[in-house]
mmCIF file of C-alpha atoms and ligand atoms in Angstrom:
data_model
loop_
_atom_site.group_PDB
_atom_site.id
_atom_site.type_symbol
_atom_site.label_atom_id
_atom_site.label_comp_id
_atom_site.label_asym_id
_atom_site.label_seq_id
_atom_site.Cartn_x
_atom_site.Cartn_y
_atom_site.Cartn_z
ATOM 1 C CA UNK Z 68 0.000 0.000 0.000
ATOM 2 C CA UNK Z 69 1.228 3.497 -0.761
ATOM 3 C CA UNK Z 70 -0.095 6.945 0.209
ATOM 4 C CA UNK Z 71 0.727 10.118 -1.711
ATOM 5 C CA UNK Z 72 -0.237 13.781 -1.541
ATOM 6 C CA UNK Z 73 -1.703 15.078 -4.824
ATOM 7 C CA UNK Z 74 -1.154 18.833 -4.776
ATOM 8 C CA UNK Z 75 -3.275 21.614 -6.278
ATOM 9 C CA UNK Z 76 -1.737 24.180 -8.645
ATOM 10 C CA UNK Z 77 -2.351 27.795 -9.535
ATOM 11 C CA UNK Z 78 -1.367 29.681 -12.681
ATOM 12 C CA UNK Z 79 0.824 32.705 -12.010
ATOM 13 C CA UNK Z 80 0.263 33.399 -15.700
ATOM 14 C CA UNK Z 81 -1.739 31.857 -18.506
ATOM 15 C CA UNK Z 82 -1.365 32.886 -22.144
ATOM 16 C CA UNK Z 83 -3.118 31.311 -25.132
ATOM 17 C CA UNK Z 84 -0.905 31.650 -28.221
ATOM 18 C CA UNK Z 85 -3.006 30.077 -30.989
ATOM 19 C CA UNK Z 86 -5.433 27.331 -31.904
ATOM 20 C CA UNK Z 87 -3.928 24.199 -33.433
ATOM 21 C CA UNK Z 88 -5.323 22.128 -36.287
ATOM 22 C CA UNK Z 89 -6.150 19.332 -33.825
ATOM 23 C CA UNK Z 90 -8.486 21.689 -31.911
ATOM 24 C CA UNK Z 91 -6.192 22.148 -28.901
ATOM 25 C CA UNK Z 92 -4.575 25.488 -28.077
ATOM 26 C CA UNK Z 93 -0.891 26.288 -27.703
ATOM 27 C CA UNK Z 94 -0.395 27.726 -24.249
ATOM 28 C CA UNK Z 95 2.350 29.433 -22.251
ATOM 29 C CA UNK Z 96 1.764 29.243 -18.514
ATOM 30 C CA UNK Z 97 3.727 29.635 -15.319
ATOM 31 C CA UNK Z 98 2.462 26.984 -12.928
ATOM 32 C CA UNK Z 99 2.943 26.816 -9.186
ATOM 33 C CA UNK Z 100 2.242 24.001 -6.712
ATOM 34 C CA UNK Z 101 0.273 24.720 -3.522
ATOM 35 C CA UNK Z 102 0.419 22.935 -0.166
ATOM 36 C CA UNK Z 103 -3.299 22.132 -0.545
ATOM 37 C CA UNK Z 104 -3.604 18.474 -1.557
ATOM 38 C CA UNK Z 105 -5.829 15.443 -1.967
ATOM 39 C CA UNK Z 106 -4.628 12.225 -0.317
ATOM 40 C CA UNK Z 107 -4.340 9.197 -2.571
ATOM 41 C CA UNK Z 108 -3.963 5.696 -1.154
ATOM 42 C CA UNK Z 109 -3.239 2.844 -3.554
ATOM 43 C CA UNK Z 110 -3.566 -0.757 -2.470
ATOM 44 C CA UNK Z 111 -2.816 -3.840 -4.534
ATOM 45 C CA UNK Z 112 -5.781 -6.185 -4.990
ATOM 46 C CA UNK Z 113 -6.202 -9.418 -6.981
ATOM 47 C CA UNK Z 114 -7.757 -7.834 -10.064
ATOM 48 C CA UNK Z 115 -9.755 -4.867 -11.370
ATOM 49 C CA UNK Z 116 -9.747 -1.186 -10.448
ATOM 50 C CA UNK Z 117 -11.813 0.100 -7.536
ATOM 51 C CA UNK Z 118 -12.217 3.802 -6.814
ATOM 52 C CA UNK Z 119 -13.348 5.041 -3.442
ATOM 53 C CA UNK Z 120 -14.152 8.753 -3.358
ATOM 54 C CA UNK Z 121 -16.977 10.248 -1.358
ATOM 55 C CA UNK Z 122 -16.801 13.802 -2.738
ATOM 56 C CA UNK Z 123 -19.898 15.026 -4.555
ATOM 57 C CA UNK Z 124 -19.439 15.638 -8.317
ATOM 58 C CA UNK Z 125 -16.502 13.243 -8.498
ATOM 59 C CA UNK Z 126 -17.253 9.941 -10.258
ATOM 60 C CA UNK Z 127 -16.274 6.695 -8.495
ATOM 61 C CA UNK Z 128 -16.288 4.676 -11.698
ATOM 62 C CA UNK Z 129 -14.180 4.436 -14.862
ATOM 63 C CA UNK Z 130 -14.730 8.110 -15.698
ATOM 64 C CA UNK Z 131 -12.586 9.108 -12.735
ATOM 65 C CA UNK Z 132 -9.268 10.252 -14.185
ATOM 66 C CA UNK Z 133 -7.421 8.236 -11.491
ATOM 67 C CA UNK Z 134 -9.114 5.094 -12.878
ATOM 68 C CA UNK Z 135 -7.820 5.923 -16.357
ATOM 69 C CA UNK Z 136 -4.268 6.319 -15.055
ATOM 70 C CA UNK Z 137 -4.402 2.909 -13.334
ATOM 71 C CA UNK Z 138 -5.997 1.234 -16.361
ATOM 72 C CA UNK Z 139 -3.244 2.455 -18.695
ATOM 73 C CA UNK Z 140 -0.479 1.112 -16.439
ATOM 74 C CA UNK Z 141 -2.184 -2.256 -15.887
ATOM 75 C CA UNK Z 142 -2.545 -2.679 -19.658
ATOM 76 C CA UNK Z 143 0.860 -1.300 -20.650
ATOM 77 C CA UNK Z 144 2.769 -3.489 -18.190
ATOM 78 C CA UNK Z 145 0.413 -6.486 -18.376
ATOM 79 C CA UNK Z 146 0.096 -6.415 -14.587
ATOM 80 C CA UNK Z 147 -1.409 -9.530 -13.109
ATOM 81 C CA UNK Z 148 -3.051 -7.536 -10.314
ATOM 82 C CA UNK Z 149 -5.535 -4.768 -9.674
ATOM 83 C CA UNK Z 150 -5.692 -1.670 -7.463
ATOM 84 C CA UNK Z 151 -8.026 -0.096 -4.951
ATOM 85 C CA UNK Z 152 -7.592 3.686 -5.053
ATOM 86 C CA UNK Z 153 -8.913 5.828 -2.234
ATOM 87 C CA UNK Z 154 -9.202 9.543 -2.998
ATOM 88 C CA UNK Z 155 -9.621 11.880 -0.041
ATOM 89 C CA UNK Z 156 -10.833 14.921 -1.960
ATOM 90 C CA UNK Z 157 -9.764 18.204 -0.435
ATOM 91 C CA UNK Z 158 -9.034 20.252 -3.577
ATOM 92 C CA UNK Z 159 -12.213 21.985 -4.856
ATOM 93 C CA UNK Z 160 -13.588 20.233 -7.971
ATOM 94 C CA UNK Z 161 -13.866 21.815 -11.463
ATOM 95 C CA UNK Z 162 -12.135 24.831 -10.000
ATOM 96 C CA UNK Z 163 -9.053 25.504 -12.166
ATOM 97 C CA UNK Z 164 -6.779 23.925 -9.552
ATOM 98 C CA UNK Z 165 -5.942 20.729 -11.505
ATOM 99 C CA UNK Z 166 -7.337 18.480 -8.772
ATOM 100 C CA UNK Z 167 -8.174 15.614 -11.122
ATOM 101 C CA UNK Z 168 -4.896 15.879 -13.059
ATOM 102 C CA UNK Z 169 -2.965 15.814 -9.802
ATOM 103 C CA UNK Z 170 -4.807 12.688 -8.630
ATOM 104 C CA UNK Z 171 -3.922 10.986 -11.943
ATOM 105 C CA UNK Z 172 -0.266 12.034 -11.633
ATOM 106 C CA UNK Z 173 -0.167 10.615 -8.091
ATOM 107 C CA UNK Z 174 -1.604 7.293 -9.308
ATOM 108 C CA UNK Z 175 1.073 7.058 -12.027
ATOM 109 C CA UNK Z 176 3.862 7.835 -9.558
ATOM 110 C CA UNK Z 177 2.388 5.620 -6.830
ATOM 111 C CA UNK Z 178 1.864 2.584 -9.060
ATOM 112 C CA UNK Z 179 5.365 3.067 -10.518
ATOM 113 C CA UNK Z 180 6.707 2.548 -6.979
ATOM 114 C CA UNK Z 181 4.206 -0.044 -5.770
ATOM 115 C CA UNK Z 182 4.761 -2.363 -8.751
ATOM 116 C CA UNK Z 183 8.439 -1.505 -9.350
ATOM 117 C CA UNK Z 184 7.744 -0.428 -12.926
ATOM 118 C CA UNK Z 185 11.056 1.422 -13.228
ATOM 119 C CA UNK Z 186 9.748 4.412 -15.191
ATOM 120 C CA UNK Z 187 11.700 7.665 -15.062
ATOM 121 C CA UNK Z 188 10.057 11.095 -14.838
ATOM 122 C CA UNK Z 189 9.950 11.610 -18.627
ATOM 123 C CA UNK Z 190 8.286 8.225 -19.165
ATOM 124 C CA UNK Z 191 5.692 9.065 -16.519
ATOM 125 C CA UNK Z 192 5.082 12.435 -18.228
ATOM 126 C CA UNK Z 193 4.681 10.779 -21.641
ATOM 127 C CA UNK Z 194 1.960 8.516 -20.251
ATOM 128 C CA UNK Z 195 0.499 11.454 -18.312
ATOM 129 C CA UNK Z 196 -0.069 13.556 -21.403
ATOM 130 C CA UNK Z 197 -2.257 10.839 -22.921
ATOM 131 C CA UNK Z 198 -4.527 11.245 -19.863
ATOM 132 C CA UNK Z 199 -4.725 15.043 -19.629
ATOM 133 C CA UNK Z 200 -2.774 18.177 -20.577
ATOM 134 C CA UNK Z 201 -2.037 19.185 -16.955
ATOM 135 C CA UNK Z 202 -0.881 15.709 -15.852
ATOM 136 C CA UNK Z 203 2.787 16.078 -16.992
ATOM 137 C CA UNK Z 204 3.116 19.299 -14.965
ATOM 138 C CA UNK Z 205 1.548 17.596 -11.935
ATOM 139 C CA UNK Z 206 4.216 14.880 -12.178
ATOM 140 C CA UNK Z 207 7.020 17.469 -12.072
ATOM 141 C CA UNK Z 208 5.386 20.048 -9.749
ATOM 142 C CA UNK Z 209 7.019 23.122 -8.228
ATOM 143 C CA UNK Z 210 7.437 26.359 -10.197
ATOM 144 C CA UNK Z 211 7.490 25.595 -13.917
ATOM 145 C CA UNK Z 212 6.810 26.923 -17.388
ATOM 146 C CA UNK Z 213 4.274 24.816 -19.284
ATOM 147 C CA UNK Z 214 4.102 25.126 -23.077
ATOM 148 C CA UNK Z 215 2.515 23.268 -25.988
ATOM 149 C CA UNK Z 216 -0.902 22.140 -24.763
ATOM 150 C CA UNK Z 217 0.656 22.198 -21.295
ATOM 151 C CA UNK Z 218 2.812 19.096 -21.663
ATOM 152 C CA UNK Z 219 6.220 20.711 -22.336
ATOM 153 C CA UNK Z 220 7.606 21.490 -18.887
ATOM 154 C CA UNK Z 221 10.625 23.619 -17.998
ATOM 155 C CA UNK Z 222 11.375 23.932 -14.260
ATOM 156 C CA UNK Z 223 11.842 27.547 -13.099
ATOM 157 C CA UNK Z 224 13.510 29.061 -10.020
ATOM 158 C CA UNK Z 225 11.421 28.196 -6.968
ATOM 159 C CA UNK Z 226 9.066 30.753 -5.546
ATOM 160 C CA UNK Z 227 9.110 31.638 -1.835
ATOM 161 C CA UNK Z 228 6.580 29.765 0.324
ATOM 162 C CA UNK Z 229 4.237 32.749 0.730
ATOM 163 C CA UNK Z 230 0.572 32.454 1.789
ATOM 164 C CA UNK Z 231 -2.175 32.126 -0.820
ATOM 165 C CA UNK Z 232 -5.907 32.574 -0.287
ATOM 166 C CA UNK Z 233 -8.215 30.674 -2.641
ATOM 167 C CA UNK Z 234 -11.846 31.621 -3.067
ATOM 168 C CA UNK Z 235 -14.033 29.297 -5.078
ATOM 169 C CA UNK Z 236 -17.471 30.598 -6.052
ATOM 170 C CA UNK Z 237 -20.220 27.986 -5.708
ATOM 171 C CA UNK Z 238 -20.227 26.900 -9.334
ATOM 172 C CA UNK Z 239 -17.846 24.854 -11.464
ATOM 173 C CA UNK Z 240 -16.560 25.849 -14.894
ATOM 174 C CA UNK Z 241 -15.923 23.538 -17.826
ATOM 175 C CA UNK Z 242 -12.449 24.140 -19.261
ATOM 176 C CA UNK Z 243 -13.623 23.132 -22.753
ATOM 177 C CA UNK Z 244 -16.450 25.673 -22.791
ATOM 178 C CA UNK Z 245 -14.120 28.512 -21.711
ATOM 179 C CA UNK Z 246 -11.689 27.740 -24.547
ATOM 180 C CA UNK Z 247 -14.618 27.565 -26.968
ATOM 181 C CA UNK Z 248 -15.727 31.090 -26.044
ATOM 182 C CA UNK Z 249 -12.214 32.574 -26.151
ATOM 183 C CA UNK Z 250 -11.548 34.899 -29.105
ATOM 184 C CA UNK Z 251 -7.779 34.824 -29.409
ATOM 185 C CA UNK Z 252 -7.578 37.811 -31.787
ATOM 186 C CA UNK Z 253 -9.413 39.958 -29.245
ATOM 187 C CA UNK Z 254 -6.939 39.351 -26.395
ATOM 188 C CA UNK Z 255 -5.395 42.693 -25.449
ATOM 189 C CA UNK Z 256 -3.795 42.108 -22.076
ATOM 190 C CA UNK Z 257 -1.242 39.281 -22.180
ATOM 191 C CA UNK Z 258 1.105 38.090 -19.423
ATOM 192 C CA UNK Z 259 4.691 39.341 -19.469
ATOM 193 C CA UNK Z 260 5.979 35.789 -19.191
ATOM 194 C CA UNK Z 261 9.679 36.585 -19.741
ATOM 195 C CA UNK Z 262 9.636 39.368 -17.149
ATOM 196 C CA UNK Z 263 7.847 37.091 -14.683
ATOM 197 C CA UNK Z 264 10.578 34.472 -15.164
ATOM 198 C CA UNK Z 265 13.194 37.196 -14.565
ATOM 199 C CA UNK Z 266 11.329 38.146 -11.375
ATOM 200 C CA UNK Z 267 11.386 34.499 -10.224
ATOM 201 C CA UNK Z 268 15.169 34.482 -10.749
ATOM 202 C CA UNK Z 269 15.481 37.704 -8.726
ATOM 203 C CA UNK Z 270 12.994 36.562 -6.065
ATOM 204 C CA UNK Z 271 10.984 39.715 -6.802
ATOM 205 C CA UNK Z 272 7.655 38.498 -5.382
ATOM 206 C CA UNK Z 273 6.262 42.009 -5.489
ATOM 207 C CA UNK Z 274 6.667 42.195 -9.287
ATOM 208 C CA UNK Z 275 5.068 38.755 -9.636
ATOM 209 C CA UNK Z 276 2.085 39.828 -7.519
ATOM 210 C CA UNK Z 277 1.564 42.973 -9.585
ATOM 211 C CA UNK Z 278 1.893 41.172 -12.920
ATOM 212 C CA UNK Z 279 -0.242 38.041 -12.452
ATOM 213 C CA UNK Z 280 -2.224 37.638 -15.682
ATOM 214 C CA UNK Z 281 -4.624 35.047 -17.118
ATOM 215 C CA UNK Z 282 -6.118 35.614 -20.596
ATOM 216 C CA UNK Z 283 -9.006 33.221 -19.846
ATOM 217 C CA UNK Z 284 -10.240 35.537 -17.132
ATOM 218 C CA UNK Z 285 -12.140 37.793 -19.555
ATOM 219 C CA UNK Z 286 -14.288 34.868 -20.753
ATOM 220 C CA UNK Z 287 -15.199 33.719 -17.257
ATOM 221 C CA UNK Z 288 -15.697 37.274 -15.934
ATOM 222 C CA UNK Z 289 -18.174 37.995 -18.720
ATOM 223 C CA UNK Z 290 -20.223 34.988 -17.586
ATOM 224 C CA UNK Z 291 -19.684 35.514 -13.883
ATOM 225 C CA UNK Z 292 -18.953 39.137 -12.871
ATOM 226 C CA UNK Z 293 -18.568 37.821 -9.295
ATOM 227 C CA UNK Z 294 -14.957 36.910 -10.233
ATOM 228 C CA UNK Z 295 -14.033 40.611 -10.441
ATOM 229 C CA UNK Z 296 -15.752 41.329 -7.153
ATOM 230 C CA UNK Z 297 -13.717 38.588 -5.437
ATOM 231 C CA UNK Z 298 -10.485 39.986 -6.909
ATOM 232 C CA UNK Z 299 -11.324 43.457 -5.625
ATOM 233 C CA UNK Z 300 -12.178 42.003 -2.231
ATOM 234 C CA UNK Z 301 -8.789 40.243 -1.984
ATOM 235 C CA UNK Z 302 -6.943 43.388 -3.119
ATOM 236 C CA UNK Z 303 -8.767 45.487 -0.524
ATOM 237 C CA UNK Z 304 -7.348 43.099 2.101
ATOM 238 C CA UNK Z 305 -3.748 43.796 1.127
ATOM 239 C CA UNK Z 306 -3.249 40.954 -1.340
ATOM 240 C CA UNK Z 307 -0.101 41.514 -3.451
ATOM 241 C CA UNK Z 308 -2.036 40.472 -6.542
ATOM 242 C CA UNK Z 309 -5.077 38.431 -7.439
ATOM 243 C CA UNK Z 310 -6.284 36.581 -10.556
ATOM 244 C CA UNK Z 311 -8.391 33.612 -11.581
ATOM 245 C CA UNK Z 312 -6.562 30.262 -11.782
ATOM 246 C CA UNK Z 313 -6.725 28.196 -14.994
ATOM 247 C CA UNK Z 314 -10.176 28.291 -16.557
ATOM 248 C CA UNK Z 315 -11.608 29.197 -13.165
ATOM 249 C CA UNK Z 316 -13.659 29.918 -11.334
ATOM 250 C CA UNK Z 317 -11.238 29.868 -8.351
ATOM 251 C CA UNK Z 318 -9.647 33.241 -7.679
ATOM 252 C CA UNK Z 319 -6.442 33.383 -5.676
ATOM 253 C CA UNK Z 320 -4.568 36.152 -3.920
ATOM 254 C CA UNK Z 321 -0.870 36.132 -2.989
ATOM 255 C CA UNK Z 322 0.091 37.575 0.395
ATOM 256 C CA UNK Z 323 3.347 39.001 1.625
ATOM 257 C CA UNK Z 324 3.256 37.371 5.045
ATOM 258 C CA UNK Z 325 1.230 35.142 7.309
ATOM 259 C CA UNK Z 326 -0.087 37.932 9.549
ATOM 260 C CA UNK Z 327 -1.699 39.832 6.668
ATOM 261 C CA UNK Z 328 -3.008 36.630 5.094
ATOM 262 C CA UNK Z 329 -4.589 35.352 8.327
ATOM 263 C CA UNK Z 330 -6.285 38.690 8.939
ATOM 264 C CA UNK Z 331 -7.659 38.667 5.380
ATOM 265 C CA UNK Z 332 -8.740 35.025 5.705
ATOM 266 C CA UNK Z 333 -10.639 35.664 8.944
ATOM 267 C CA UNK Z 334 -12.554 38.558 7.378
ATOM 268 C CA UNK Z 335 -13.366 36.756 4.118
ATOM 269 C CA UNK Z 336 -14.153 33.424 5.741
ATOM 270 C CA UNK Z 337 -16.930 34.990 7.791
ATOM 271 C CA UNK Z 338 -18.986 35.382 4.609
ATOM 272 C CA UNK Z 339 -17.865 32.566 2.356
ATOM 273 C CA UNK Z 340 -17.667 28.811 2.764
ATOM 274 C CA UNK Z 341 -15.205 28.085 -0.012
ATOM 275 C CA UNK Z 342 -12.264 30.115 1.225
ATOM 276 C CA UNK Z 343 -8.947 28.337 1.796
ATOM 277 C CA UNK Z 344 -5.680 29.618 3.242
ATOM 278 C CA UNK Z 345 -2.751 27.651 1.865
ATOM 279 C CA UNK Z 346 0.893 28.238 0.904
ATOM 280 C CA UNK Z 347 3.166 28.073 -2.105
ATOM 281 C CA UNK Z 348 5.252 24.899 -1.909
ATOM 282 C CA UNK Z 349 7.823 23.207 -4.076
ATOM 283 C CA UNK Z 350 7.277 19.640 -2.825
HETATM 284 P P1 ATP T 571 -7.859 21.853 -14.562
HETATM 285 O O1 ATP T 571 -7.334 22.953 -13.691
HETATM 286 O O2 ATP T 571 -6.798 20.798 -14.910
HETATM 287 O O3 ATP T 571 -8.659 22.308 -15.721
HETATM 288 P P2 ATP T 571 -10.043 21.517 -12.763
HETATM 289 O O4 ATP T 571 -9.470 21.785 -11.406
HETATM 290 O O5 ATP T 571 -10.729 22.659 -13.421
HETATM 291 O O6 ATP T 571 -8.865 20.983 -13.674
HETATM 292 P P3 ATP T 571 -11.031 18.975 -11.889
HETATM 293 O O7 ATP T 571 -11.246 19.242 -10.446
HETATM 294 O O8 ATP T 571 -9.814 18.205 -12.249
HETATM 295 O O9 ATP T 571 -11.051 20.342 -12.721
HETATM 296 O O10 ATP T 571 -12.344 18.225 -12.414
HETATM 297 C C1 ATP T 571 -12.948 18.389 -13.661
HETATM 298 C C2 ATP T 571 -14.045 17.315 -13.817
HETATM 299 O O11 ATP T 571 -13.426 16.032 -13.913
HETATM 300 C C3 ATP T 571 -15.000 17.239 -12.646
HETATM 301 O O12 ATP T 571 -16.208 17.846 -12.992
HETATM 302 C C4 ATP T 571 -15.178 15.755 -12.331
HETATM 303 O O13 ATP T 571 -16.475 15.287 -12.637
HETATM 304 C C5 ATP T 571 -14.201 15.021 -13.246
HETATM 305 N N1 ATP T 571 -13.244 14.155 -12.500
HETATM 306 C C6 ATP T 571 -12.835 12.938 -12.851
HETATM 307 N N2 ATP T 571 -11.948 12.456 -11.984
HETATM 308 C C7 ATP T 571 -11.745 13.384 -11.040
HETATM 309 C C8 ATP T 571 -10.919 13.449 -9.878
HETATM 310 N N3 ATP T 571 -10.107 12.441 -9.500
HETATM 311 N N4 ATP T 571 -10.952 14.589 -9.158
HETATM 312 C C9 ATP T 571 -11.749 15.623 -9.529
HETATM 313 N N5 ATP T 571 -12.567 15.597 -10.610
HETATM 314 C C10 ATP T 571 -12.569 14.486 -11.370
#
């Protein structure tokens, strides 16, 4: 039996470069792991794949992305065994925090150890990208540039472990529908990715906070103006910068130190259920 933490991520930046002939988009994103995590326990059983997950909106059958990850490995390596996978869901679902992708990445890594499959990180990433575009990043984790459809990963200088407040409005957003509504030629405000990377090298967290940028935000804000209200709320509580993560709807705010973040959290948490105080991590 093996237990792993499957961490959530945020996007410090998200740029959509163009649409490809295969329907996917070429992206350029700076990704960052958070302490917030699901807990995945994998146990060897005689045969089959069993998923145990009691979170609402998360399937416990073969449409769970963790099931797909296990199925691929069992087939690829002709394993004469099955797995029981328990998912303790803590990351908000359909939130832009890559919860599902991270669970799948943890299953690939966990089964690699449990069954001594001998795969290196690149081999795990190659399998991961057949499951979902964010899975290769979730295998690497930390601070990283993700390009292509998200599967080309370049590690970046680590960010300091500052506090992050996440606020998830009470609705989920489908990533596919956000990309469908995006008009690439109408994007005016794009992230300064190269300058953000420079700031990571210089540990200039202030610059990063001021220059967080996600081009998908305009699509989601048009549908749900609440996103802008949440950003303003976080900024009014001394956040260094606040944007939507991924395709949303989670909005996050970076904070300079724990004292400011805890004060902000206490005020916000009085009114909202889905408010989480977590930290940047590079685990
Ligand atoms: P991303 O940031 O990669 O776009 P997300 O955080 O927006 O991902 P997820 O939480 O991964 O979205 O879930 C998207 C959908 O996938 C959910 O609506 C859920 O039904 C389905 N799903 C399948 N497996 C899982 C899983 N293990 N955890 C969460 N959702 C899952």
